[in-house]
CSV table of C-alpha atoms and ligand atoms in Angstrom, one decimal:
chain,number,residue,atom,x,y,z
U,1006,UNK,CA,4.7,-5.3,35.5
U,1007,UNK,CA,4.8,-2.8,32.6
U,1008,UNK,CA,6.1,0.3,33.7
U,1009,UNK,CA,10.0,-0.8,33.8
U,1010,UNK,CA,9.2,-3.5,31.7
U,1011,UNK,CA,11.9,-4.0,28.8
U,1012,UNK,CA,11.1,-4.2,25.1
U,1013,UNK,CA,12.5,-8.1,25.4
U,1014,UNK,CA,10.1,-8.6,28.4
U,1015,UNK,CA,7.1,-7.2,26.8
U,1016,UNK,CA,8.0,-9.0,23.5
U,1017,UNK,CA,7.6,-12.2,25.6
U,1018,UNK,CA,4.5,-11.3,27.2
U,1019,UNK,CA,3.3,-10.3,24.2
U,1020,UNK,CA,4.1,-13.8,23.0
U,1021,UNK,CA,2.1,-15.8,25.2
U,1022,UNK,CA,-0.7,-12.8,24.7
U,1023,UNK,CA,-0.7,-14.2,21.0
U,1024,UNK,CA,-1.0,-17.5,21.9
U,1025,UNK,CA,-3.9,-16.8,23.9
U,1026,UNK,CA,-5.8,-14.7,21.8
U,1027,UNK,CA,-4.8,-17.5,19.2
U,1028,UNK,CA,-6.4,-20.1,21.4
U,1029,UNK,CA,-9.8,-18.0,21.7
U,1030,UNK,CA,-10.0,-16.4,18.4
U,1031,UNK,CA,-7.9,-18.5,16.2
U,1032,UNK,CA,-10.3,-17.8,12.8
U,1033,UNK,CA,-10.6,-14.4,14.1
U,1034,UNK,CA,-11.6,-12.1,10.7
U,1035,UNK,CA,-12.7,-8.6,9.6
U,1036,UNK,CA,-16.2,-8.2,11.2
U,1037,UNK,CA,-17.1,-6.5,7.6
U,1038,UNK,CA,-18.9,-8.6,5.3
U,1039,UNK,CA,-17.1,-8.6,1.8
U,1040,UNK,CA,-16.7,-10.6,-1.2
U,1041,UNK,CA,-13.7,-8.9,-2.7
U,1042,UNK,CA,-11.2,-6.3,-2.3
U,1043,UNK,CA,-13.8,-3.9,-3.4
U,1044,UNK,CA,-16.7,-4.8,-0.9
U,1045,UNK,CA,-13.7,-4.7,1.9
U,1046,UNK,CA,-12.7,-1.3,1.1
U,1047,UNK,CA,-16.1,0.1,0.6
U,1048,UNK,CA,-17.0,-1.2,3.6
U,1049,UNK,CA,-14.2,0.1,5.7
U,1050,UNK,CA,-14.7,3.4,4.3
U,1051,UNK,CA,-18.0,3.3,5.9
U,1052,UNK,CA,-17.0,2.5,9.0
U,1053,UNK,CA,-15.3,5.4,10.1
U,1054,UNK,CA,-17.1,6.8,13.1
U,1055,UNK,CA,-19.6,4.2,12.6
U,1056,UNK,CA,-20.2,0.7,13.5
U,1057,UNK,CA,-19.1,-2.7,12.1
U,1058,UNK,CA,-22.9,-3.5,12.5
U,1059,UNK,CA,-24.4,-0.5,10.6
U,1060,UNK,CA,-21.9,-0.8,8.2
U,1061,UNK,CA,-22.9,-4.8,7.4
U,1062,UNK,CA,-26.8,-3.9,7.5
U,1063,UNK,CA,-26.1,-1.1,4.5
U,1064,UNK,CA,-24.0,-2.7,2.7
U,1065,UNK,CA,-26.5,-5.5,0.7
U,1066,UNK,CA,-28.1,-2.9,-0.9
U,1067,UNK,CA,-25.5,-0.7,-2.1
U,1068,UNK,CA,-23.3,-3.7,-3.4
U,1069,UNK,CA,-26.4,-5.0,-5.3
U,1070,UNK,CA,-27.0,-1.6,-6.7
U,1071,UNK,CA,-23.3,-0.8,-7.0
U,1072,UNK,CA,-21.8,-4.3,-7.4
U,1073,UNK,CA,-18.3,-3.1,-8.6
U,1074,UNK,CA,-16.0,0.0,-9.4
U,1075,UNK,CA,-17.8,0.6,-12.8
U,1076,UNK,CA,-21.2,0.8,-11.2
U,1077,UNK,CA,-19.9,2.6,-8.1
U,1078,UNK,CA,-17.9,5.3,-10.2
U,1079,UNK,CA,-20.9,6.2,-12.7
U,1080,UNK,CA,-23.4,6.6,-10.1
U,1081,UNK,CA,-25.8,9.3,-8.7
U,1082,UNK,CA,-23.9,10.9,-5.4
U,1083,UNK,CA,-27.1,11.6,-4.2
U,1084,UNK,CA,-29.2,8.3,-4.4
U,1085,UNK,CA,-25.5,6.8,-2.6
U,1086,UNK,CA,-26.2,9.0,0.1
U,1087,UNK,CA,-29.3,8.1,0.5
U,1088,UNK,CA,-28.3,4.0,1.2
U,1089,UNK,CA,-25.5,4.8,3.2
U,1090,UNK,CA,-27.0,7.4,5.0
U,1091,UNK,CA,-27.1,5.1,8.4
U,1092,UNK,CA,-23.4,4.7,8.4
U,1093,UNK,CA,-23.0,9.0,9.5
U,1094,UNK,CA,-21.1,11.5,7.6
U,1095,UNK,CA,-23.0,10.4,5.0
U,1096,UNK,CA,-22.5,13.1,2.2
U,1097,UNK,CA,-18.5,12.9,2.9
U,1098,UNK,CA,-18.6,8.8,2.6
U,1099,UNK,CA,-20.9,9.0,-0.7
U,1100,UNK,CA,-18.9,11.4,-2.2
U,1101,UNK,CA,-15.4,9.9,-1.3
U,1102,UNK,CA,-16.6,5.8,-2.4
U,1103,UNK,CA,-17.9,7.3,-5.5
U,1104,UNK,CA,-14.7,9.1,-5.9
U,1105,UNK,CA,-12.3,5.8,-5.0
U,1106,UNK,CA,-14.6,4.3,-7.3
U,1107,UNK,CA,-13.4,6.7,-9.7
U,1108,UNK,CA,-10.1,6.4,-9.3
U,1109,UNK,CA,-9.6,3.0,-9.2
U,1110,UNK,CA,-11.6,2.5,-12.6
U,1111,UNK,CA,-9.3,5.3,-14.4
U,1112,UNK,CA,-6.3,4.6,-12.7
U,1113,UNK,CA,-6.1,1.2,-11.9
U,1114,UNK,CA,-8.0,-0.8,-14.4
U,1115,UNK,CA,-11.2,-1.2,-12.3
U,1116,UNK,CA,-9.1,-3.3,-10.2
U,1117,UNK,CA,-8.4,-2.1,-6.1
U,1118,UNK,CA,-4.8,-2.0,-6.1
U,1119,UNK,CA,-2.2,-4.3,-3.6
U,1120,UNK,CA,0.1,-1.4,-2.4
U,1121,UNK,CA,-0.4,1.2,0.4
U,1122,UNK,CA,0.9,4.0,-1.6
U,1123,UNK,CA,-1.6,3.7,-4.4
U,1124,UNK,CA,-4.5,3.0,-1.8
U,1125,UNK,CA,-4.3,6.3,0.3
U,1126,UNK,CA,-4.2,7.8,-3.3
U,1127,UNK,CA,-7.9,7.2,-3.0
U,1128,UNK,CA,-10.3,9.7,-1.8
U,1129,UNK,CA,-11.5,8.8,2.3
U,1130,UNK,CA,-8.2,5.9,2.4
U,1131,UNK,CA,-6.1,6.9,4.7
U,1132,UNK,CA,-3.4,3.9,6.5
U,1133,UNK,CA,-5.9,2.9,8.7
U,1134,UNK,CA,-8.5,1.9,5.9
U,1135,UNK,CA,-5.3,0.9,3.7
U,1136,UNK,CA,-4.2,-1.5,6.0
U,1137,UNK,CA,-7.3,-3.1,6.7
U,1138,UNK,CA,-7.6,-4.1,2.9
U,1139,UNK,CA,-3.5,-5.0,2.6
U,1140,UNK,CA,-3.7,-7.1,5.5
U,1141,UNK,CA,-7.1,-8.7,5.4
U,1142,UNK,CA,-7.7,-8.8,1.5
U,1143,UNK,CA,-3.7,-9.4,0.4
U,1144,UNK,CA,-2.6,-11.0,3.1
U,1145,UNK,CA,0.2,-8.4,3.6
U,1146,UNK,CA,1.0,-7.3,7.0
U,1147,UNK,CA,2.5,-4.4,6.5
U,1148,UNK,CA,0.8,-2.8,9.8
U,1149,UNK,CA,-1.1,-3.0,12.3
U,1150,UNK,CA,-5.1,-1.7,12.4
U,1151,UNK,CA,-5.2,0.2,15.9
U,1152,UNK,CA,-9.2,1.0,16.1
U,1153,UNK,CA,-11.1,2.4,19.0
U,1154,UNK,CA,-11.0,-1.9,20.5
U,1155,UNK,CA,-7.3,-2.3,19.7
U,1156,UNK,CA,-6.5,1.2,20.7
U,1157,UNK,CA,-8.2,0.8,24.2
U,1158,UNK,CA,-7.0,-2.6,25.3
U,1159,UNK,CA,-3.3,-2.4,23.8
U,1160,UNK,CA,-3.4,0.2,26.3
U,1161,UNK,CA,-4.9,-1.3,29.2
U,1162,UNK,CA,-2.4,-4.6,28.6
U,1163,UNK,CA,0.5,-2.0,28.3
U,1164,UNK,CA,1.8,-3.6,25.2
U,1165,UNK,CA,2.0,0.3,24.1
U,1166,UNK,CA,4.4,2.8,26.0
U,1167,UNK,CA,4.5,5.8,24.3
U,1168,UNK,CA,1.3,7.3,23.3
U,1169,UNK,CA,-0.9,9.6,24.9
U,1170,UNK,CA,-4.2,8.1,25.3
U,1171,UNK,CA,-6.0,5.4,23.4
U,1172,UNK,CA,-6.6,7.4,20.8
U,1173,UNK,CA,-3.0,7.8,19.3
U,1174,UNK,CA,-3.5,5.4,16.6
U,1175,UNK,CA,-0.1,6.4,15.5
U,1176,UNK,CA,2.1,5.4,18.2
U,1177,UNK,CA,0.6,2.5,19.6
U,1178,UNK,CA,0.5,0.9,16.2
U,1179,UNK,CA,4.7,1.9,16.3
U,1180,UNK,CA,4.9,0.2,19.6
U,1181,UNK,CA,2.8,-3.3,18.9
U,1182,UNK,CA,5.1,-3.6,15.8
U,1183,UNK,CA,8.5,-3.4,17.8
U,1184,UNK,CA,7.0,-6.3,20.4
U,1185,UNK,CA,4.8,-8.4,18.1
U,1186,UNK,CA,6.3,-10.3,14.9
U,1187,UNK,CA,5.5,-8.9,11.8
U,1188,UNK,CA,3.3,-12.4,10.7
U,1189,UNK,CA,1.2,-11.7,13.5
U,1190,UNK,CA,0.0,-8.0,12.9
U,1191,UNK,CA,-3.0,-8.8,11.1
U,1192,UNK,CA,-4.4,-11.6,13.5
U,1193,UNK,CA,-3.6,-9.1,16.4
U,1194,UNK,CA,-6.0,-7.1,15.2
U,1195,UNK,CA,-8.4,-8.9,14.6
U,1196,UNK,CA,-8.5,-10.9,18.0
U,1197,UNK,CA,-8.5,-7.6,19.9
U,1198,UNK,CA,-11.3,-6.5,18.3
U,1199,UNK,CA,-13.3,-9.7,18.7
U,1200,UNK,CA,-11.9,-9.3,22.7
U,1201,UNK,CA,-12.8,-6.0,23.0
U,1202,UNK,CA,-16.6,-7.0,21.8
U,1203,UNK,CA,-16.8,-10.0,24.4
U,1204,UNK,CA,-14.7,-9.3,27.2
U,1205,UNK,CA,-12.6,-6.2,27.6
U,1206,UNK,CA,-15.4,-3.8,26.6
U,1207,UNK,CA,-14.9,0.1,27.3
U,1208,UNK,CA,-17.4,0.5,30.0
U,1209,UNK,CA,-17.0,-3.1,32.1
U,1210,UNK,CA,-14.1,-5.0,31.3
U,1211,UNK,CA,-14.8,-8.5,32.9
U,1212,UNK,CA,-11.5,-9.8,34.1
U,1213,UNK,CA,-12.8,-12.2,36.6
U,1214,UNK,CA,-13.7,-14.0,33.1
U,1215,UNK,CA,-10.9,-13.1,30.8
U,1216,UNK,CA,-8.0,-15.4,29.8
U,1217,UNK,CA,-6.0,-12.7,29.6
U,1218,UNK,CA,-5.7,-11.2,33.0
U,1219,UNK,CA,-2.6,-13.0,34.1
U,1220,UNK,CA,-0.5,-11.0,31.7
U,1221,UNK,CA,-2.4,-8.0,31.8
U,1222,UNK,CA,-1.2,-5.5,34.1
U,1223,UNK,CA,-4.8,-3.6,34.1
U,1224,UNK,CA,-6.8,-6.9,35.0
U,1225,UNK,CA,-9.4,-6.0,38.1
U,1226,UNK,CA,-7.7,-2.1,38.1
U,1227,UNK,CA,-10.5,-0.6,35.7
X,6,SF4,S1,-7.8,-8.6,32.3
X,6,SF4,FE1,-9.4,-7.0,32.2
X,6,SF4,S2,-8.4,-5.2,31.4
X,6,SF4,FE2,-7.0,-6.9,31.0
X,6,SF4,S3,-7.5,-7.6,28.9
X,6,SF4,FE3,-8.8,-8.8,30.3
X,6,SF4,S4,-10.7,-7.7,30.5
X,6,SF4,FE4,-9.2,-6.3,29.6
């Protein structure tokens, strides 16, 4: 199906992909629990290497302790560590949320800022964490969040050519923008991660259950 398949014929599988995933995750959000734009960026700054999961059981505490940039910027790196310690990396992530923190109080008025340049200005932001805040935060779809989930089964329903593995964040983002419509790039996201959770999981995909398997070329294959 999708080794000779053309751009156009991919773009319309993609198509009835979206309406699917629509149909079975249509209030499909971030997994992170937030508040704000602060919370939300915090948050996916933790979540590097780490779990959606670990992340939301942390992140009470800090934000109580730390409830905004102010608080965040002026604390003690060492007592961050300490409640963000479950999250992995721990000293890197304390050090690089106090740091945003920082930034965003000197530079941008306490306020996290709405553009992608001025994000991955922050320490630890790089597009990926960027474009989890534009697009779930601002509404902006300016790309399109390829984790480990949307990494894995844009691969396995060969709506990305040109990458090497799973892993090349860079070019199967490239590849889901050319076949799905730039309004769609944030709920695409979202829904694959919420499909990679219940059905298409790395281990034991279950496509004798998954709505998806008449488009995907990879259904009962893995
Ligand atoms: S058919 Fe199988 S491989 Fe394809 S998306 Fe569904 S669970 Fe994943």
């Amino acid at each position: 199906m999708a080794g000779r398949e053309s751009i156009k014929a991919r773009t319309l599988r993609a198509n009835r992909l979206l309406r699917k995933l629509r149909t079975l995750y249509g209030d499909a959000d971030c997994a992170l629990t937030h508040k704000n734009a602060f919370e939300l960026l915090i948050s996916t700054i933790l979540s590097a290497q780490s779990t959606d999961e670990t992340v939301n059981k942390v992140t009470p505490k800090l934000f109580k302790t730390y409830p905004n940039a102010d608080a965040l910027a002026a604390a003690d790196v060492g007592e961050v560590e300490t409640l963000v310690h479950a999250t992995g990396f721990y000293r890197q992530k304390a050090k690089n949320i106090v740091g945003s923190a920082g930034r965003i109080v000197e530079t941008f008025g306490g306020e996290v800022p709405d553009r992608m340049e001025d994000l991955v200005s922050l320490p630890g932001v790089a597009r990926k964490t960027a474009n989890v805040v534009l697009g779930t935060w601002f509404e902006q779809n300016v790309g399109v969040v390829v984790d480990t989930h949307v990494g894995r089964i844009s691969d396995r329903l060969k709506l990305a050519w040109n990458h090497k593995d799973s892993k090349d964040a860079v070019r199967i983002e490239k590849d889901l923008m050319r076949v799905v419509k730039q309004d769609d790039w944030t709920f695409l996201s979202h829904a694959m991660i919420w499909h990679g959770r219940k059905v298409c999981s790395a281990r034991k995909p279950t496509c004798e259950d998954c709505t998806l398997s008449k488009d995907c070329p990879s259904a009962g294959r893995i």
